[in-house]
CSV table of C-alpha atoms and ligand atoms in Angstrom, one decimal:
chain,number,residue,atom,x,y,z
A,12,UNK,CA,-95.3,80.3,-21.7
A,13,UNK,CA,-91.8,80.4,-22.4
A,14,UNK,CA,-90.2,83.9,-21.8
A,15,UNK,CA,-87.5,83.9,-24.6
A,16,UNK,CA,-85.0,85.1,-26.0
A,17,UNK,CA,-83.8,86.1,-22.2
A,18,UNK,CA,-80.0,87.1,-21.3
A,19,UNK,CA,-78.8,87.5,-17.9
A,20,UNK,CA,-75.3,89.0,-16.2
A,21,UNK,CA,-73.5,89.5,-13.5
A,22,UNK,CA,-72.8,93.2,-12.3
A,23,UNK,CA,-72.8,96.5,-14.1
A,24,UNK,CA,-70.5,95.8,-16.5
A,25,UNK,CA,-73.2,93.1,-17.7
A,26,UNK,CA,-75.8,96.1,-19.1
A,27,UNK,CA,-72.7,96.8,-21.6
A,28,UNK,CA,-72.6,93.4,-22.1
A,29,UNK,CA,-75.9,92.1,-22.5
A,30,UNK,CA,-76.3,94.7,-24.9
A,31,UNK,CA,-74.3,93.5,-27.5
A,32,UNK,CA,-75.3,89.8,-26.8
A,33,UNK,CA,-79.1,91.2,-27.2
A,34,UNK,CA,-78.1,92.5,-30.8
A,35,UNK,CA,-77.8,88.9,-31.7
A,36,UNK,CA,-80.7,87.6,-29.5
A,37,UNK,CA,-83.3,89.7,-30.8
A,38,UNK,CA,-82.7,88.2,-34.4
A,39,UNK,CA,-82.7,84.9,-33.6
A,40,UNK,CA,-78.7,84.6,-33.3
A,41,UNK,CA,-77.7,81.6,-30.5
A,42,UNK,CA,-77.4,81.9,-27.5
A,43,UNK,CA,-73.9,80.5,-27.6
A,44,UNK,CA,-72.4,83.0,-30.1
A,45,UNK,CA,-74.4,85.8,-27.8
A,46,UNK,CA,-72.9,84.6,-24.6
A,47,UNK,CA,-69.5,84.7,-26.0
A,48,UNK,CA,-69.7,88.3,-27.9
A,49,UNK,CA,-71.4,89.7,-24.4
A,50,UNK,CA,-68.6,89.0,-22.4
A,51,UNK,CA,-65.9,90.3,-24.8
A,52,UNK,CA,-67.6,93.8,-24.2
A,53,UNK,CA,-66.0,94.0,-20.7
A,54,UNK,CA,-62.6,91.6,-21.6
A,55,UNK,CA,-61.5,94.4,-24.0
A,56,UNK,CA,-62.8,97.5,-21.7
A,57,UNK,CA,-59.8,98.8,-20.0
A,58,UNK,CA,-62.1,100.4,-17.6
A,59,UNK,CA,-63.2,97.1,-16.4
A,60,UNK,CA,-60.3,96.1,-13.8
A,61,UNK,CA,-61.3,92.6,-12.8
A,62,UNK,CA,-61.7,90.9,-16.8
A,63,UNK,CA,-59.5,91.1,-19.9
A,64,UNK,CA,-57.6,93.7,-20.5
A,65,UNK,CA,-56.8,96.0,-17.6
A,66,UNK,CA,-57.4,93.5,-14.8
A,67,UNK,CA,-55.7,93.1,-11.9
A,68,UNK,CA,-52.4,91.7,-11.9
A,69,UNK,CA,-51.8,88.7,-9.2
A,70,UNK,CA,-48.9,89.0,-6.8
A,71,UNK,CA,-46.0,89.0,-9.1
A,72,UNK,CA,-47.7,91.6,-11.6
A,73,UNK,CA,-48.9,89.2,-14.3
A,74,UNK,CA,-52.7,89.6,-15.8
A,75,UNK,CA,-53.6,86.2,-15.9
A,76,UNK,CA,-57.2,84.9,-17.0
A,77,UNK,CA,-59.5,82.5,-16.7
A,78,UNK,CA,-62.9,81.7,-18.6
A,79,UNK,CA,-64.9,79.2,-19.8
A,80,UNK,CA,-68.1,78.5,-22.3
A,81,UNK,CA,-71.0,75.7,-22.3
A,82,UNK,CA,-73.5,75.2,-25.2
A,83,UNK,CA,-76.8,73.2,-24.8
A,84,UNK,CA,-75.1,70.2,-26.3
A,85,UNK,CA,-72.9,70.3,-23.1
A,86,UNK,CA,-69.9,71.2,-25.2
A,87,UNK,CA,-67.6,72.9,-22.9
A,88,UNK,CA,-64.0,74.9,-23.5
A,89,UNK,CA,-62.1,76.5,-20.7
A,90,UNK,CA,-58.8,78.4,-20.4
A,91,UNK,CA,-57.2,78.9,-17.0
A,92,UNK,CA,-54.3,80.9,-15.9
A,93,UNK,CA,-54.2,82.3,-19.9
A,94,UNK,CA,-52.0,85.7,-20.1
A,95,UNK,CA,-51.7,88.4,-22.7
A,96,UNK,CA,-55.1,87.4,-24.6
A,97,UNK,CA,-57.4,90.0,-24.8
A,98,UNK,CA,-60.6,87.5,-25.0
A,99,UNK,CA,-60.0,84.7,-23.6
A,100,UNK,CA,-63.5,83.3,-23.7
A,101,UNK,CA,-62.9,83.0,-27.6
A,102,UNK,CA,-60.2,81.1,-27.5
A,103,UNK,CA,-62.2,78.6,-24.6
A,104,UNK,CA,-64.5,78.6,-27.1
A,105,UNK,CA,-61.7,77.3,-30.1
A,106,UNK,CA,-60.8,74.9,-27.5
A,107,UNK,CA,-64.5,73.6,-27.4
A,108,UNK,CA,-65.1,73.3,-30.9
A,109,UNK,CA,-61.5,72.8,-32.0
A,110,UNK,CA,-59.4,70.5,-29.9
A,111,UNK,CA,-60.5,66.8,-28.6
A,112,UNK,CA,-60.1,68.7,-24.8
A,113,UNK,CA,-62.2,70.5,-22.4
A,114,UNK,CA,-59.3,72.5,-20.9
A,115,UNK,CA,-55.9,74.4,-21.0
A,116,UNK,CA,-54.0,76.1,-18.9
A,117,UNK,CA,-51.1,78.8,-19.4
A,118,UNK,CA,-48.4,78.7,-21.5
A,119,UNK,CA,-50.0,75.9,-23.5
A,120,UNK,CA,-53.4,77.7,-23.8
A,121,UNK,CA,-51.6,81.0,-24.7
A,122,UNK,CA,-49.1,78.8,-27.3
A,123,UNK,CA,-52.5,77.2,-28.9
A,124,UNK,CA,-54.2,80.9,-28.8
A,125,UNK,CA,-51.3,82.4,-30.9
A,126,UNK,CA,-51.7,79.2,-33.1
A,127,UNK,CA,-55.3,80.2,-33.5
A,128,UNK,CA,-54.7,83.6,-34.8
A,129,UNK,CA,-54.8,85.6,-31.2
A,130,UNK,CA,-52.4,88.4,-30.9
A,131,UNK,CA,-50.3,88.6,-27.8
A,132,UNK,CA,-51.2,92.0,-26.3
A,133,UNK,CA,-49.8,93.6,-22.7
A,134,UNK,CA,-53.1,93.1,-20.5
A,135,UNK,CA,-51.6,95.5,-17.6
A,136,UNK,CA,-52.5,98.8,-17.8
A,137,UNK,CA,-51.0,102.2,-16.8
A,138,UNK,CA,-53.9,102.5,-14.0
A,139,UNK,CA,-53.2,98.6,-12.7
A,140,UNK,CA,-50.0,98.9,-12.9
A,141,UNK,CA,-50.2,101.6,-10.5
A,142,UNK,CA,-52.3,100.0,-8.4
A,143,UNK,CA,-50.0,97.3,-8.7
A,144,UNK,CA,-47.2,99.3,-7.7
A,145,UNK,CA,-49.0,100.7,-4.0
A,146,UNK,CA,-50.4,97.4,-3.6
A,147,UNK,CA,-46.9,96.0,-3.4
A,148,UNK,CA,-45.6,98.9,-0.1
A,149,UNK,CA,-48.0,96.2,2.0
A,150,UNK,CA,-48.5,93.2,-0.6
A,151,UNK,CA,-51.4,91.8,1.6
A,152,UNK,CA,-53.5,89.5,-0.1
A,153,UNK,CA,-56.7,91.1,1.5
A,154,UNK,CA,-59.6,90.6,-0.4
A,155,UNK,CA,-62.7,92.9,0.4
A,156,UNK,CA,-66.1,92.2,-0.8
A,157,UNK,CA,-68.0,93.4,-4.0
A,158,UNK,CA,-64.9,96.2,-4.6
A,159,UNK,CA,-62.1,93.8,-4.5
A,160,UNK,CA,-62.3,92.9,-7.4
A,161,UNK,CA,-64.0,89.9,-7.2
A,162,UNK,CA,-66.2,91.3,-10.3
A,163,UNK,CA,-66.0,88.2,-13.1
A,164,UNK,CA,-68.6,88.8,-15.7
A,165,UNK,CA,-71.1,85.0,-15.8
A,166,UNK,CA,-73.2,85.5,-18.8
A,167,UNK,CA,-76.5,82.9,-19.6
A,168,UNK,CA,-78.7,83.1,-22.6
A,169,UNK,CA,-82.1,81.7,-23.6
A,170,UNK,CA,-82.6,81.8,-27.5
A,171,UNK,CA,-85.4,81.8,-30.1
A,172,UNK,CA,-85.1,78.3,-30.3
A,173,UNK,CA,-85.0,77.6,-26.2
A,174,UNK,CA,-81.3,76.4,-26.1
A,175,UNK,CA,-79.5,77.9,-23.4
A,176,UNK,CA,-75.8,78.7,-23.1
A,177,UNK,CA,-73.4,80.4,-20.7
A,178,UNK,CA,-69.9,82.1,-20.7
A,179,UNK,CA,-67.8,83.0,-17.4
A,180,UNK,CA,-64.7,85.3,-17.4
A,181,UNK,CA,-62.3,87.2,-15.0
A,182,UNK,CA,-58.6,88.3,-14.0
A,183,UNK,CA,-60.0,86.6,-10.8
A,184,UNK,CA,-59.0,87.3,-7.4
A,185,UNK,CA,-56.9,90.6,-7.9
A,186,UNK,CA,-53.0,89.8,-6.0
A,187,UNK,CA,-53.4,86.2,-6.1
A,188,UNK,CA,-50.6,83.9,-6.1
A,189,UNK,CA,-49.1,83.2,-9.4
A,190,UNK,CA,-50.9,80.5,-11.2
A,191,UNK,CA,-53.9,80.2,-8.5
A,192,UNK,CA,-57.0,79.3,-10.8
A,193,UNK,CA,-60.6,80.5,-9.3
A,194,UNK,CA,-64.1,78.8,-10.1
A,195,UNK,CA,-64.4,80.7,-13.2
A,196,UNK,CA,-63.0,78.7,-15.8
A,197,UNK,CA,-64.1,75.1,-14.2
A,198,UNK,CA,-66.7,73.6,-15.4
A,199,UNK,CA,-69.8,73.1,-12.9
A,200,UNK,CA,-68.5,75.3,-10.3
A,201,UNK,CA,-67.9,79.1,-11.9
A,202,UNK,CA,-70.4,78.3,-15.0
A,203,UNK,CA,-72.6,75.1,-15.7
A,204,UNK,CA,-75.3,74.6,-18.3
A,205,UNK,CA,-77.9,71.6,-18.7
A,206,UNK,CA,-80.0,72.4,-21.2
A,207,UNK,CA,-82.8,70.2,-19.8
A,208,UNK,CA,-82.9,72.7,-17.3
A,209,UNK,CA,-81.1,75.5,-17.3
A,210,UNK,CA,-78.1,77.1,-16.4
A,211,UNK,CA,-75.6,78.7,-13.4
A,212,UNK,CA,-72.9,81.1,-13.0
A,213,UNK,CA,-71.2,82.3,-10.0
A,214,UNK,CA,-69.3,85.3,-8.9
A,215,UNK,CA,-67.5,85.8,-5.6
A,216,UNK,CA,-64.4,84.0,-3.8
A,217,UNK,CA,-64.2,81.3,-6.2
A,218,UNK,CA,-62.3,79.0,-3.3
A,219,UNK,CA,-65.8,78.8,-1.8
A,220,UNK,CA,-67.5,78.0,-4.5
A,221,UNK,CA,-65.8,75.4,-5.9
A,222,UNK,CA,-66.0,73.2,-2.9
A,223,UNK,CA,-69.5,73.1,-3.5
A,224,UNK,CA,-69.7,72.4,-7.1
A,225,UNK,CA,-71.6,75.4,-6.7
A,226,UNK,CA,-73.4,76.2,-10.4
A,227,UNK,CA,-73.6,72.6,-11.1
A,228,UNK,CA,-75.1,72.1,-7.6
A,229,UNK,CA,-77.8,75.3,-8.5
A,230,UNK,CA,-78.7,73.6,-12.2
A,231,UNK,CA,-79.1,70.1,-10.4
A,232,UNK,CA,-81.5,72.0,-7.3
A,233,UNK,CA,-83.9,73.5,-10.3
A,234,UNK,CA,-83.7,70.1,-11.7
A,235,UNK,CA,-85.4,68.6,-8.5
A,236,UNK,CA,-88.4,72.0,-8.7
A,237,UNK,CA,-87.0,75.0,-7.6
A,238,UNK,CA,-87.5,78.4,-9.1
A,239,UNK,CA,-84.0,79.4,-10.4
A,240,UNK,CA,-84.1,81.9,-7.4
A,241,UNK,CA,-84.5,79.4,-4.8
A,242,UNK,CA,-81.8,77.3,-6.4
A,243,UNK,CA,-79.5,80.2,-5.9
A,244,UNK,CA,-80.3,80.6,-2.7
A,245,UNK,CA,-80.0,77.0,-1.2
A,246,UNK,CA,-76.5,76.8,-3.0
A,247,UNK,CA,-75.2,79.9,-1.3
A,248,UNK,CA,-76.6,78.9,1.9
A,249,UNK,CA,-74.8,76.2,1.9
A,250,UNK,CA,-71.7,77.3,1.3
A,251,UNK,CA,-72.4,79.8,4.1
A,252,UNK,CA,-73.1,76.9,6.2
A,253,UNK,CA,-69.8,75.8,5.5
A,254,UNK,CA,-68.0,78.6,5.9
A,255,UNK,CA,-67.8,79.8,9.1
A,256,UNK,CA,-65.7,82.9,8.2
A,257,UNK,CA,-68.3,85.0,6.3
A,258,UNK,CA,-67.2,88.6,7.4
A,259,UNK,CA,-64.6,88.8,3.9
A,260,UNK,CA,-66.8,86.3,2.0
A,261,UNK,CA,-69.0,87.1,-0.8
A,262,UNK,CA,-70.4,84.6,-3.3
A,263,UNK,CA,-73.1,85.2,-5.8
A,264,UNK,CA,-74.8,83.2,-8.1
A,265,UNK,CA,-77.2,83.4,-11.5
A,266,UNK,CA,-79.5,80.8,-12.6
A,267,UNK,CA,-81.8,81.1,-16.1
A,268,UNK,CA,-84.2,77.9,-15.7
A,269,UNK,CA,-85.7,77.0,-19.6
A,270,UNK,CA,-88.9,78.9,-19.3
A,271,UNK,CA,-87.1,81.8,-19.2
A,272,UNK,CA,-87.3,82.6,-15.4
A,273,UNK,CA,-84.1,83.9,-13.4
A,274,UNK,CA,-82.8,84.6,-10.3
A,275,UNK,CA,-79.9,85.6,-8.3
A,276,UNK,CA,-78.6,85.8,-4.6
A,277,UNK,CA,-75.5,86.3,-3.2
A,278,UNK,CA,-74.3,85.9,0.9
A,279,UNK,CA,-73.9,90.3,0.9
A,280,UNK,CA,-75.7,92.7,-0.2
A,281,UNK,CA,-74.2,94.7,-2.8
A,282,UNK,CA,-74.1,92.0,-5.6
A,283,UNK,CA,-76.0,93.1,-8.8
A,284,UNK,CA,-77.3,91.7,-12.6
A,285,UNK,CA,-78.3,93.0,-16.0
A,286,UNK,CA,-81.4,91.3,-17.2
A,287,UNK,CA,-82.5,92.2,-21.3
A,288,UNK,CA,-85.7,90.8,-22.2
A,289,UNK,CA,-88.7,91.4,-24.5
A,290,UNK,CA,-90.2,92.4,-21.4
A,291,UNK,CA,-87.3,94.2,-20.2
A,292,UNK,CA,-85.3,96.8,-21.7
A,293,UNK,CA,-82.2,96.3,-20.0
A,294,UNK,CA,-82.0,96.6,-16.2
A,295,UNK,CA,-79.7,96.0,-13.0
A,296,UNK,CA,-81.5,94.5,-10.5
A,297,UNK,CA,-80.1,93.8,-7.0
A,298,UNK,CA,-79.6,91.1,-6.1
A,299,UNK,CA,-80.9,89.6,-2.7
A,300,UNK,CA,-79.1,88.5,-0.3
A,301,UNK,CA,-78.7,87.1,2.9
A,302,UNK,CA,-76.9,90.1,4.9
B,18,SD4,C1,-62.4,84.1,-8.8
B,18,SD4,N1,-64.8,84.1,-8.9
B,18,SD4,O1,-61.4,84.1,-9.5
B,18,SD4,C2,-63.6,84.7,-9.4
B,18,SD4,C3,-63.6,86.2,-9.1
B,18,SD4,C4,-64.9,86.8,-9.2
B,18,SD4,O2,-66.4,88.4,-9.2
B,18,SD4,O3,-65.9,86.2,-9.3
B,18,SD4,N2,-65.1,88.0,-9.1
B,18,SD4,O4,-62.4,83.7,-7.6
């Protein structure tokens, strides 16, 4: 029996954000216009430092955002390197049902954004740009895992009607370099949705994970018979098998499979999801891990 509706995301900030996408859920709404209003909870909470407003700055002490959507139809949109949007998964989304294009990046995604309606809005805060400011006595790009700021919110939904979507977003790696793009607004490797099967998001040094395709590679491992769990699992392991630097190196993934079953695993521990259910009122789980 098919456990739906079903929406799953990554970290705390995905109880605030499952909860509105559940308000839309529970009534039959899709699962794409759930994913999307989920992760706008965190993109416009100041409070949450590593998406939307109030994230990180990179180096030079620009916000700049990346995010992506998938529907069941594999319609995808995608904004990279996007500044002074508060929700940028909206406007991947106008890109996805509005423009001939999968993708775009910076000042043209920003200039079609503004086109679109979007108001340009100052995305560094008073508290990042004081962060900002110490970070700069050192300026070491030093990433440390689970706190640094490596906190994207991936969102994937199961509807009424069994179609499955998924929505990734994030100031990414806090003190990049200017105009470094993580795994968050590419297709397959930060999100990925097949809805034959299911769908994949990942959190975590994006670098790693887009050498392995690594949510494409999770939907295509349940698509041979694993459980989403194990799917998550063998993806990470890889990459961990890859990488032989694993001290600063966290990666986390999601997987939602179309019966309704979910998973997660991540390289550390200390990498967590909301799951909202019938059968479950909201809950962080950790998730495991293989330190
Ligand atoms: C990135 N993957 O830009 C993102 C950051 C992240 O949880 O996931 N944080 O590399």
């Amino acid at each position: 029996q098919v456990k739906k509706p079903v929406v799953i995301s990554t970290w705390n900030h995905g109880m605030a954000a499952n909860a509105a996408a559940w308000k839309l859920l529970k009534d039959g709404g899709s699962a794409l216009d759930a994913v999307e209003a989920g992760v706008r909870v965190p993109e416009s909470d100041p409070e949450v430092r590593t998406v939307g407003l109030g994230g990180y700055p990179d180096r030079e002490g620009k916000v700049t955002l990346d995010a992506c959507i998938m529907d069941q139809n594999s319609n995808c949109g995608s904004v990279a390197f996007l500044e002074e949007i508060v929700n940028p998964i909206s406007v991947a989304r106008k890109v996805m049902e509005d423009t001939p294009h999968v993708m775009l990046v910076g000042e043209g995604a920003l200039q079609f954004a503004v086109e679109k309606g979007f108001e340009r809005t100052n995305l560094l805060t008073e508290a990042s740009k004081k962060d900002y400011e110490n970070w700069l006595k050192e300026s070491k790009y030093q990433p440390v895992i689970n706190i640094e700021n490596h906190d994207t919110i991936g969102m994937l939904a199961l509807d009424e009607k069994g179609d499955i979507s998924g929505a990734c977003t994030t100031s990414g790696a806090s003190y990049k370099m200017h105009g470094r793009v993580g795994d968050s607004p590419i297709i397959g490797a930060g999100l990925f949705v097949d809805n034959e099967v299911g769908g994949a998001c990942a959190t975590g040094l994006g670098e790693a994970i887009i050498r392995v395709s690594g949510s494409a590679m999770v939907v295509e491992v349940m698509r041979q018979g694993a459980t989403p769990q194990e799917a998550c699992k063998i993806i990470v392991e890889r990459i961990y098998n890859k990488l032989k630097d694993v001290e600063n190196l966290q990666v986390g993934f999601l997987a939602l499979d179309k019966k309704g079953n979910y998973g997660g695993y991540a390289i550390h521990k200390g990498f967590n999801y909301a799951i909202y259910s019938n059968a479950v009122n909201n809950e962080l789980i950790d998730a495991t891990s293989m330190f």
